[in-house]
């Protein structure tokens, strides 16, 4: 599982940064891609990565401000032109369907794949499939805006091979059945219960992706205990009043949310165009003063999210 940032700039692009879009590359779905927001120029950014647009299966829009949305019609059209035929689901606030219907109709764009828009009317479960769940919550911005929590379902633990060897069970199909949670009946009539030879389940990873927001209860709830939190830090600590006025957060507010939610890693993004590349280190330093495990997200760079079992082995 990896996170890629296609754009980290707020409001409008600058020479060094594009506007908002994030891609989550999944491992349990044969490399499927899920995208969060699609600002103008997102498809151009994808061309600069090893990620393939044809693998995009889910697209989540946080809100309908242009810097999170204007790249969507072009990206959908290119996916069709590139021969994409797999179905695509798009999730987002009310109004998203109207925007896409108008853009595709007026531009006479025809998509060669099944396409469905799911408008989110309330907080709660968004989907449950392919080994993952997604839930959403309302954030505190100037217009309706959602954050998303993506949770990987737990995997079954490893088999206690020493116990099976002592019981005379050779490696093979029997191991597969036990791994799948099926009890095994031996030739002598005795039964080996899967629960007795499986180690504890391996917890799934959790990624929380916020849209534009002031600090709020919805963001804190979605972020709770996450392995990675992606949170906006539009302004530095000295511009708290401006952040409040425009419905955004500062570096310190992002870090305070991360600390309160007891997460493992914070990736800050959505930086105001007033900050050039040489100033991002200072924004990162501000956040690290509250939450040391903070990084200012860099575009077109992979951020791996190791599984709990891998982290344990490293320890």
mmCIF file with all atom_site columns, N, CA and C in Angstrom, residues 237-298:
data_model
loop_
_atom_site.group_PDB
_atom_site.id
_atom_site.type_symbol
_atom_site.label_atom_id
_atom_site.label_alt_id
_atom_site.label_comp_id
_atom_site.label_asym_id
_atom_site.label_entity_id
_atom_site.label_seq_id
_atom_site.pdbx_PDB_ins_code
_atom_site.Cartn_x
_atom_site.Cartn_y
_atom_site.Cartn_z
_atom_site.occupancy
_atom_site.B_iso_or_equiv
_atom_site.pdbx_formal_charge
_atom_site.auth_seq_id
_atom_site.auth_comp_id
_atom_site.auth_asym_id
_atom_site.auth_atom_id
_atom_site.pdbx_PDB_model_num
ATOM 1   N N  . UNK A 1 237 ? 1.804   28.784 11.218 1.00 0.00 ? 237 UNK A N  1
ATOM 2   C CA . UNK A 1 237 ? 1.228   29.037 12.543 1.00 0.00 ? 237 UNK A CA 1
ATOM 3   C C  . UNK A 1 237 ? 0.873   30.504 12.767 1.00 0.00 ? 237 UNK A C  1
ATOM 4   N N  . UNK A 1 238 ? 1.544   31.406 12.076 1.00 0.00 ? 238 UNK A N  1
ATOM 5   C CA . UNK A 1 238 ? 1.306   32.838 12.288 1.00 0.00 ? 238 UNK A CA 1
ATOM 6   C C  . UNK A 1 238 ? 0.046   33.346 11.598 1.00 0.00 ? 238 UNK A C  1
ATOM 7   N N  . UNK A 1 239 ? -0.610  32.507 10.802 1.00 0.00 ? 239 UNK A N  1
ATOM 8   C CA . UNK A 1 239 ? -1.792  32.944 10.049 1.00 0.00 ? 239 UNK A CA 1
ATOM 9   C C  . UNK A 1 239 ? -3.046  32.206 10.498 1.00 0.00 ? 239 UNK A C  1
ATOM 10  N N  . UNK A 1 240 ? -3.180  31.987 11.795 1.00 0.00 ? 240 UNK A N  1
ATOM 11  C CA . UNK A 1 240 ? -4.331  31.268 12.327 1.00 0.00 ? 240 UNK A CA 1
ATOM 12  C C  . UNK A 1 240 ? -5.641  31.989 12.033 1.00 0.00 ? 240 UNK A C  1
ATOM 13  N N  . UNK A 1 241 ? -5.638  33.318 12.108 1.00 0.00 ? 241 UNK A N  1
ATOM 14  C CA . UNK A 1 241 ? -6.869  34.065 11.839 1.00 0.00 ? 241 UNK A CA 1
ATOM 15  C C  . UNK A 1 241 ? -7.304  33.916 10.390 1.00 0.00 ? 241 UNK A C  1
ATOM 16  N N  . UNK A 1 242 ? -6.367  33.951 9.478  1.00 0.00 ? 242 UNK A N  1
ATOM 17  C CA . UNK A 1 242 ? -6.691  33.767 8.065  1.00 0.00 ? 242 UNK A CA 1
ATOM 18  C C  . UNK A 1 242 ? -7.206  32.355 7.813  1.00 0.00 ? 242 UNK A C  1
ATOM 19  N N  . UNK A 1 243 ? -6.591  31.365 8.471  1.00 0.00 ? 243 UNK A N  1
ATOM 20  C CA . UNK A 1 243 ? -7.055  29.991 8.331  1.00 0.00 ? 243 UNK A CA 1
ATOM 21  C C  . UNK A 1 243 ? -8.510  29.859 8.787  1.00 0.00 ? 243 UNK A C  1
ATOM 22  N N  . UNK A 1 244 ? -8.832  30.461 9.911  1.00 0.00 ? 244 UNK A N  1
ATOM 23  C CA . UNK A 1 244 ? -10.200 30.428 10.426 1.00 0.00 ? 244 UNK A CA 1
ATOM 24  C C  . UNK A 1 244 ? -11.157 31.107 9.450  1.00 0.00 ? 244 UNK A C  1
ATOM 25  N N  . UNK A 1 245 ? -10.750 32.220 8.912  1.00 0.00 ? 245 UNK A N  1
ATOM 26  C CA . UNK A 1 245 ? -11.610 32.987 8.011  1.00 0.00 ? 245 UNK A CA 1
ATOM 27  C C  . UNK A 1 245 ? -11.972 32.194 6.757  1.00 0.00 ? 245 UNK A C  1
ATOM 28  N N  . UNK A 1 246 ? -11.013 31.461 6.214  1.00 0.00 ? 246 UNK A N  1
ATOM 29  C CA . UNK A 1 246 ? -11.229 30.767 4.954  1.00 0.00 ? 246 UNK A CA 1
ATOM 30  C C  . UNK A 1 246 ? -11.526 29.268 5.120  1.00 0.00 ? 246 UNK A C  1
ATOM 31  N N  . UNK A 1 247 ? -11.698 28.818 6.347  1.00 0.00 ? 247 UNK A N  1
ATOM 32  C CA . UNK A 1 247 ? -12.076 27.421 6.557  1.00 0.00 ? 247 UNK A CA 1
ATOM 33  C C  . UNK A 1 247 ? -10.939 26.444 6.389  1.00 0.00 ? 247 UNK A C  1
ATOM 34  N N  . UNK A 1 248 ? -9.742  26.833 6.817  1.00 0.00 ? 248 UNK A N  1
ATOM 35  C CA . UNK A 1 248 ? -8.577  25.971 6.673  1.00 0.00 ? 248 UNK A CA 1
ATOM 36  C C  . UNK A 1 248 ? -7.892  25.748 8.020  1.00 0.00 ? 248 UNK A C  1
ATOM 37  N N  . UNK A 1 249 ? -6.781  25.034 7.986  1.00 0.00 ? 249 UNK A N  1
ATOM 38  C CA . UNK A 1 249 ? -6.000  24.742 9.191  1.00 0.00 ? 249 UNK A CA 1
ATOM 39  C C  . UNK A 1 249 ? -4.572  25.233 9.021  1.00 0.00 ? 249 UNK A C  1
ATOM 40  N N  . UNK A 1 250 ? -3.917  25.436 10.147 1.00 0.00 ? 250 UNK A N  1
ATOM 41  C CA . UNK A 1 250 ? -2.498  25.776 10.159 1.00 0.00 ? 250 UNK A CA 1
ATOM 42  C C  . UNK A 1 250 ? -1.668  24.525 10.398 1.00 0.00 ? 250 UNK A C  1
ATOM 43  N N  . UNK A 1 251 ? -0.367  24.682 10.280 1.00 0.00 ? 251 UNK A N  1
ATOM 44  C CA . UNK A 1 251 ? 0.544   23.574 10.564 1.00 0.00 ? 251 UNK A CA 1
ATOM 45  C C  . UNK A 1 251 ? 0.357   23.048 11.988 1.00 0.00 ? 251 UNK A C  1
ATOM 46  N N  . UNK A 1 252 ? 0.219   23.956 12.948 1.00 0.00 ? 252 UNK A N  1
ATOM 47  C CA . UNK A 1 252 ? 0.067   23.531 14.340 1.00 0.00 ? 252 UNK A CA 1
ATOM 48  C C  . UNK A 1 252 ? -1.266  22.825 14.561 1.00 0.00 ? 252 UNK A C  1
ATOM 49  N N  . UNK A 1 253 ? -2.319  23.306 13.922 1.00 0.00 ? 253 UNK A N  1
ATOM 50  C CA . UNK A 1 253 ? -3.619  22.665 14.081 1.00 0.00 ? 253 UNK A CA 1
ATOM 51  C C  . UNK A 1 253 ? -3.629  21.268 13.475 1.00 0.00 ? 253 UNK A C  1
ATOM 52  N N  . UNK A 1 254 ? -2.945  21.093 12.356 1.00 0.00 ? 254 UNK A N  1
ATOM 53  C CA . UNK A 1 254 ? -2.821  19.759 11.771 1.00 0.00 ? 254 UNK A CA 1
ATOM 54  C C  . UNK A 1 254 ? -2.103  18.826 12.742 1.00 0.00 ? 254 UNK A C  1
ATOM 55  N N  . UNK A 1 255 ? -1.005  19.302 13.324 1.00 0.00 ? 255 UNK A N  1
ATOM 56  C CA . UNK A 1 255 ? -0.224  18.491 14.249 1.00 0.00 ? 255 UNK A CA 1
ATOM 57  C C  . UNK A 1 255 ? -0.999  18.192 15.521 1.00 0.00 ? 255 UNK A C  1
ATOM 58  N N  . UNK A 1 256 ? -1.765  19.152 16.001 1.00 0.00 ? 256 UNK A N  1
ATOM 59  C CA . UNK A 1 256 ? -2.567  18.931 17.211 1.00 0.00 ? 256 UNK A CA 1
ATOM 60  C C  . UNK A 1 256 ? -3.644  17.880 16.967 1.00 0.00 ? 256 UNK A C  1
ATOM 61  N N  . UNK A 1 257 ? -4.242  17.884 15.778 1.00 0.00 ? 257 UNK A N  1
ATOM 62  C CA . UNK A 1 257 ? -5.215  16.845 15.434 1.00 0.00 ? 257 UNK A CA 1
ATOM 63  C C  . UNK A 1 257 ? -4.546  15.481 15.409 1.00 0.00 ? 257 UNK A C  1
ATOM 64  N N  . UNK A 1 258 ? -3.363  15.397 14.801 1.00 0.00 ? 258 UNK A N  1
ATOM 65  C CA . UNK A 1 258 ? -2.630  14.136 14.737 1.00 0.00 ? 258 UNK A CA 1
ATOM 66  C C  . UNK A 1 258 ? -2.310  13.611 16.131 1.00 0.00 ? 258 UNK A C  1
ATOM 67  N N  . UNK A 1 259 ? -1.858  14.493 16.996 1.00 0.00 ? 259 UNK A N  1
ATOM 68  C CA . UNK A 1 259 ? -1.504  14.090 18.361 1.00 0.00 ? 259 UNK A CA 1
ATOM 69  C C  . UNK A 1 259 ? -2.729  13.612 19.121 1.00 0.00 ? 259 UNK A C  1
ATOM 70  N N  . UNK A 1 260 ? -3.830  14.340 19.020 1.00 0.00 ? 260 UNK A N  1
ATOM 71  C CA . UNK A 1 260 ? -5.048  13.975 19.734 1.00 0.00 ? 260 UNK A CA 1
ATOM 72  C C  . UNK A 1 260 ? -5.624  12.662 19.225 1.00 0.00 ? 260 UNK A C  1
ATOM 73  N N  . UNK A 1 261 ? -5.427  12.363 17.943 1.00 0.00 ? 261 UNK A N  1
ATOM 74  C CA . UNK A 1 261 ? -5.976  11.147 17.345 1.00 0.00 ? 261 UNK A CA 1
ATOM 75  C C  . UNK A 1 261 ? -5.068  9.937  17.528 1.00 0.00 ? 261 UNK A C  1
ATOM 76  N N  . UNK A 1 262 ? -3.879  10.141 18.090 1.00 0.00 ? 262 UNK A N  1
ATOM 77  C CA . UNK A 1 262 ? -2.956  9.036  18.364 1.00 0.00 ? 262 UNK A CA 1
ATOM 78  C C  . UNK A 1 262 ? -2.623  8.255  17.088 1.00 0.00 ? 262 UNK A C  1
ATOM 79  N N  . UNK A 1 263 ? -2.234  8.978  16.054 1.00 0.00 ? 263 UNK A N  1
ATOM 80  C CA . UNK A 1 263 ? -1.877  8.337  14.796 1.00 0.00 ? 263 UNK A CA 1
ATOM 81  C C  . UNK A 1 263 ? -0.394  7.991  14.789 1.00 0.00 ? 263 UNK A C  1
ATOM 82  N N  . UNK A 1 264 ? 0.041   7.312  13.725 1.00 0.00 ? 264 UNK A N  1
ATOM 83  C CA . UNK A 1 264 ? 1.459   6.949  13.613 1.00 0.00 ? 264 UNK A CA 1
ATOM 84  C C  . UNK A 1 264 ? 2.257   7.949  12.794 1.00 0.00 ? 264 UNK A C  1
ATOM 85  N N  . UNK A 1 265 ? 1.652   8.480  11.735 1.00 0.00 ? 265 UNK A N  1
ATOM 86  C CA . UNK A 1 265 ? 2.395   9.382  10.854 1.00 0.00 ? 265 UNK A CA 1
ATOM 87  C C  . UNK A 1 265 ? 1.453   10.427 10.272 1.00 0.00 ? 265 UNK A C  1
ATOM 88  N N  . UNK A 1 266 ? 1.930   11.672 10.188 1.00 0.00 ? 266 UNK A N  1
ATOM 89  C CA . UNK A 1 266 ? 1.167   12.772 9.618  1.00 0.00 ? 266 UNK A CA 1
ATOM 90  C C  . UNK A 1 266 ? 1.849   13.264 8.344  1.00 0.00 ? 266 UNK A C  1
ATOM 91  N N  . UNK A 1 267 ? 1.077   13.359 7.265  1.00 0.00 ? 267 UNK A N  1
ATOM 92  C CA . UNK A 1 267 ? 1.548   13.955 6.026  1.00 0.00 ? 267 UNK A CA 1
ATOM 93  C C  . UNK A 1 267 ? 0.726   15.213 5.790  1.00 0.00 ? 267 UNK A C  1
ATOM 94  N N  . UNK A 1 268 ? 1.370   16.366 5.858  1.00 0.00 ? 268 UNK A N  1
ATOM 95  C CA . UNK A 1 268 ? 0.657   17.625 5.648  1.00 0.00 ? 268 UNK A CA 1
ATOM 96  C C  . UNK A 1 268 ? 0.743   18.029 4.179  1.00 0.00 ? 268 UNK A C  1
ATOM 97  N N  . UNK A 1 269 ? -0.318  18.700 3.695  1.00 0.00 ? 269 UNK A N  1
ATOM 98  C CA . UNK A 1 269 ? -0.416  19.043 2.286  1.00 0.00 ? 269 UNK A CA 1
ATOM 99  C C  . UNK A 1 269 ? -1.290  20.279 2.142  1.00 0.00 ? 269 UNK A C  1
ATOM 100 N N  . UNK A 1 270 ? -1.635  20.622 0.877  1.00 0.00 ? 270 UNK A N  1
ATOM 101 C CA . UNK A 1 270 ? -2.534  21.745 0.578  1.00 0.00 ? 270 UNK A CA 1
ATOM 102 C C  . UNK A 1 270 ? -1.920  23.065 1.070  1.00 0.00 ? 270 UNK A C  1
ATOM 103 N N  . UNK A 1 271 ? -0.695  23.315 0.637  1.00 0.00 ? 271 UNK A N  1
ATOM 104 C CA . UNK A 1 271 ? 0.028   24.499 1.079  1.00 0.00 ? 271 UNK A CA 1
ATOM 105 C C  . UNK A 1 271 ? -0.360  25.717 0.243  1.00 0.00 ? 271 UNK A C  1
ATOM 106 N N  . UNK A 1 272 ? -0.586  26.833 0.891  1.00 0.00 ? 272 UNK A N  1
ATOM 107 C CA . UNK A 1 272 ? -0.904  28.067 0.197  1.00 0.00 ? 272 UNK A CA 1
ATOM 108 C C  . UNK A 1 272 ? 0.165   28.386 -0.845 1.00 0.00 ? 272 UNK A C  1
ATOM 109 N N  . UNK A 1 273 ? -0.277  29.018 -1.945 1.00 0.00 ? 273 UNK A N  1
ATOM 110 C CA . UNK A 1 273 ? 0.660   29.364 -3.008 1.00 0.00 ? 273 UNK A CA 1
ATOM 111 C C  . UNK A 1 273 ? 1.676   30.416 -2.567 1.00 0.00 ? 273 UNK A C  1
ATOM 112 N N  . UNK A 1 274 ? 1.467   31.009 -1.410 1.00 0.00 ? 274 UNK A N  1
ATOM 113 C CA . UNK A 1 274 ? 2.436   31.990 -0.897 1.00 0.00 ? 274 UNK A CA 1
ATOM 114 C C  . UNK A 1 274 ? 3.742   31.318 -0.470 1.00 0.00 ? 274 UNK A C  1
ATOM 115 N N  . UNK A 1 275 ? 3.702   30.009 -0.246 1.00 0.00 ? 275 UNK A N  1
ATOM 116 C CA . UNK A 1 275 ? 4.896   29.298 0.233  1.00 0.00 ? 275 UNK A CA 1
ATOM 117 C C  . UNK A 1 275 ? 5.611   28.628 -0.934 1.00 0.00 ? 275 UNK A C  1
ATOM 118 N N  . UNK A 1 276 ? 6.846   29.017 -1.156 1.00 0.00 ? 276 UNK A N  1
ATOM 119 C CA . UNK A 1 276 ? 7.661   28.377 -2.165 1.00 0.00 ? 276 UNK A CA 1
ATOM 120 C C  . UNK A 1 276 ? 8.294   27.107 -1.628 1.00 0.00 ? 276 UNK A C  1
ATOM 121 N N  . UNK A 1 277 ? 8.971   26.346 -2.485 1.00 0.00 ? 277 UNK A N  1
ATOM 122 C CA . UNK A 1 277 ? 9.585   25.086 -2.062 1.00 0.00 ? 277 UNK A CA 1
ATOM 123 C C  . UNK A 1 277 ? 10.541  25.238 -0.883 1.00 0.00 ? 277 UNK A C  1
ATOM 124 N N  . UNK A 1 278 ? 11.260  26.353 -0.826 1.00 0.00 ? 278 UNK A N  1
ATOM 125 C CA . UNK A 1 278 ? 12.235  26.543 0.240  1.00 0.00 ? 278 UNK A CA 1
ATOM 126 C C  . UNK A 1 278 ? 11.586  26.832 1.585  1.00 0.00 ? 278 UNK A C  1
ATOM 127 N N  . UNK A 1 279 ? 10.268  27.109 1.582  1.00 0.00 ? 279 UNK A N  1
ATOM 128 C CA . UNK A 1 279 ? 9.576   27.417 2.834  1.00 0.00 ? 279 UNK A CA 1
ATOM 129 C C  . UNK A 1 279 ? 8.829   26.215 3.417  1.00 0.00 ? 279 UNK A C  1
ATOM 130 N N  . UNK A 1 280 ? 8.742   25.136 2.661  1.00 0.00 ? 280 UNK A N  1
ATOM 131 C CA . UNK A 1 280 ? 8.015   23.962 3.161  1.00 0.00 ? 280 UNK A CA 1
ATOM 132 C C  . UNK A 1 280 ? 8.726   23.331 4.354  1.00 0.00 ? 280 UNK A C  1
ATOM 133 N N  . UNK A 1 281 ? 10.043  23.424 4.381  1.00 0.00 ? 281 UNK A N  1
ATOM 134 C CA . UNK A 1 281 ? 10.789  22.863 5.509  1.00 0.00 ? 281 UNK A CA 1
ATOM 135 C C  . UNK A 1 281 ? 10.408  23.563 6.808  1.00 0.00 ? 281 UNK A C  1
ATOM 136 N N  . UNK A 1 282 ? 10.157  24.869 6.738  1.00 0.00 ? 282 UNK A N  1
ATOM 137 C CA . UNK A 1 282 ? 9.753   25.607 7.925  1.00 0.00 ? 282 UNK A CA 1
ATOM 138 C C  . UNK A 1 282 ? 8.350   25.186 8.375  1.00 0.00 ? 282 UNK A C  1
ATOM 139 N N  . UNK A 1 283 ? 7.444   24.971 7.431  1.00 0.00 ? 283 UNK A N  1
ATOM 140 C CA . UNK A 1 283 ? 6.104   24.486 7.783  1.00 0.00 ? 283 UNK A CA 1
ATOM 141 C C  . UNK A 1 283 ? 6.189   23.111 8.440  1.00 0.00 ? 283 UNK A C  1
ATOM 142 N N  . UNK A 1 284 ? 7.039   22.273 7.908  1.00 0.00 ? 284 UNK A N  1
ATOM 143 C CA . UNK A 1 284 ? 7.244   20.940 8.471  1.00 0.00 ? 284 UNK A CA 1
ATOM 144 C C  . UNK A 1 284 ? 7.792   21.034 9.887  1.00 0.00 ? 284 UNK A C  1
ATOM 145 N N  . UNK A 1 285 ? 8.757   21.918 10.096 1.00 0.00 ? 285 UNK A N  1
ATOM 146 C CA . UNK A 1 285 ? 9.362   22.106 11.419 1.00 0.00 ? 285 UNK A CA 1
ATOM 147 C C  . UNK A 1 285 ? 8.322   22.577 12.428 1.00 0.00 ? 285 UNK A C  1
ATOM 148 N N  . UNK A 1 286 ? 7.444   23.487 12.017 1.00 0.00 ? 286 UNK A N  1
ATOM 149 C CA . UNK A 1 286 ? 6.394   23.960 12.920 1.00 0.00 ? 286 UNK A CA 1
ATOM 150 C C  . UNK A 1 286 ? 5.529   22.792 13.399 1.00 0.00 ? 286 UNK A C  1
ATOM 151 N N  . UNK A 1 287 ? 5.097   21.956 12.465 1.00 0.00 ? 287 UNK A N  1
ATOM 152 C CA . UNK A 1 287 ? 4.249   20.821 12.829 1.00 0.00 ? 287 UNK A CA 1
ATOM 153 C C  . UNK A 1 287 ? 4.994   19.817 13.694 1.00 0.00 ? 287 UNK A C  1
ATOM 154 N N  . UNK A 1 288 ? 6.264   19.595 13.394 1.00 0.00 ? 288 UNK A N  1
ATOM 155 C CA . UNK A 1 288 ? 7.041   18.621 14.167 1.00 0.00 ? 288 UNK A CA 1
ATOM 156 C C  . UNK A 1 288 ? 7.243   19.055 15.617 1.00 0.00 ? 288 UNK A C  1
ATOM 157 N N  . UNK A 1 289 ? 7.136   20.348 15.885 1.00 0.00 ? 289 UNK A N  1
ATOM 158 C CA . UNK A 1 289 ? 7.223   20.802 17.261 1.00 0.00 ? 289 UNK A CA 1
ATOM 159 C C  . UNK A 1 289 ? 6.103   20.261 18.131 1.00 0.00 ? 289 UNK A C  1
ATOM 160 N N  . UNK A 1 290 ? 4.983   19.909 17.523 1.00 0.00 ? 290 UNK A N  1
ATOM 161 C CA . UNK A 1 290 ? 3.842   19.324 18.244 1.00 0.00 ? 290 UNK A CA 1
ATOM 162 C C  . UNK A 1 290 ? 3.759   17.823 18.013 1.00 0.00 ? 290 UNK A C  1
ATOM 163 N N  . UNK A 1 291 ? 3.989   17.409 16.763 1.00 0.00 ? 291 UNK A N  1
ATOM 164 C CA . UNK A 1 291 ? 3.894   15.989 16.409 1.00 0.00 ? 291 UNK A CA 1
ATOM 165 C C  . UNK A 1 291 ? 5.120   15.628 15.576 1.00 0.00 ? 291 UNK A C  1
ATOM 166 N N  . UNK A 1 292 ? 6.136   15.027 16.191 1.00 0.00 ? 292 UNK A N  1
ATOM 167 C CA . UNK A 1 292 ? 7.418   14.802 15.511 1.00 0.00 ? 292 UNK A CA 1
ATOM 168 C C  . UNK A 1 292 ? 7.335   13.945 14.249 1.00 0.00 ? 292 UNK A C  1
ATOM 169 N N  . UNK A 1 293 ? 6.367   13.048 14.173 1.00 0.00 ? 293 UNK A N  1
ATOM 170 C CA . UNK A 1 293 ? 6.274   12.136 13.021 1.00 0.00 ? 293 UNK A CA 1
ATOM 171 C C  . UNK A 1 293 ? 5.498   12.798 11.882 1.00 0.00 ? 293 UNK A C  1
ATOM 172 N N  . UNK A 1 294 ? 5.932   13.986 11.508 1.00 0.00 ? 294 UNK A N  1
ATOM 173 C CA . UNK A 1 294 ? 5.280   14.771 10.459 1.00 0.00 ? 294 UNK A CA 1
ATOM 174 C C  . UNK A 1 294 ? 6.214   14.960 9.276  1.00 0.00 ? 294 UNK A C  1
ATOM 175 N N  . UNK A 1 295 ? 5.657   14.861 8.084  1.00 0.00 ? 295 UNK A N  1
ATOM 176 C CA . UNK A 1 295 ? 6.400   15.191 6.867  1.00 0.00 ? 295 UNK A CA 1
ATOM 177 C C  . UNK A 1 295 ? 5.535   16.076 5.986  1.00 0.00 ? 295 UNK A C  1
ATOM 178 N N  . UNK A 1 296 ? 6.151   17.065 5.368  1.00 0.00 ? 296 UNK A N  1
ATOM 179 C CA . UNK A 1 296 ? 5.478   17.842 4.332  1.00 0.00 ? 296 UNK A CA 1
ATOM 180 C C  . UNK A 1 296 ? 5.473   16.995 3.066  1.00 0.00 ? 296 UNK A C  1
ATOM 181 N N  . UNK A 1 297 ? 4.288   16.687 2.560  1.00 0.00 ? 297 UNK A N  1
ATOM 182 C CA . UNK A 1 297 ? 4.173   15.774 1.424  1.00 0.00 ? 297 UNK A CA 1
ATOM 183 C C  . UNK A 1 297 ? 4.860   16.346 0.188  1.00 0.00 ? 297 UNK A C  1
ATOM 184 N N  . UNK A 1 298 ? 5.606   15.513 -0.487 1.00 0.00 ? 298 UNK A N  1
ATOM 185 C CA . UNK A 1 298 ? 6.271   15.870 -1.729 1.00 0.00 ? 298 UNK A CA 1
ATOM 186 C C  . UNK A 1 298 ? 5.529   15.223 -2.897 1.00 0.00 ? 298 UNK A C  1
#
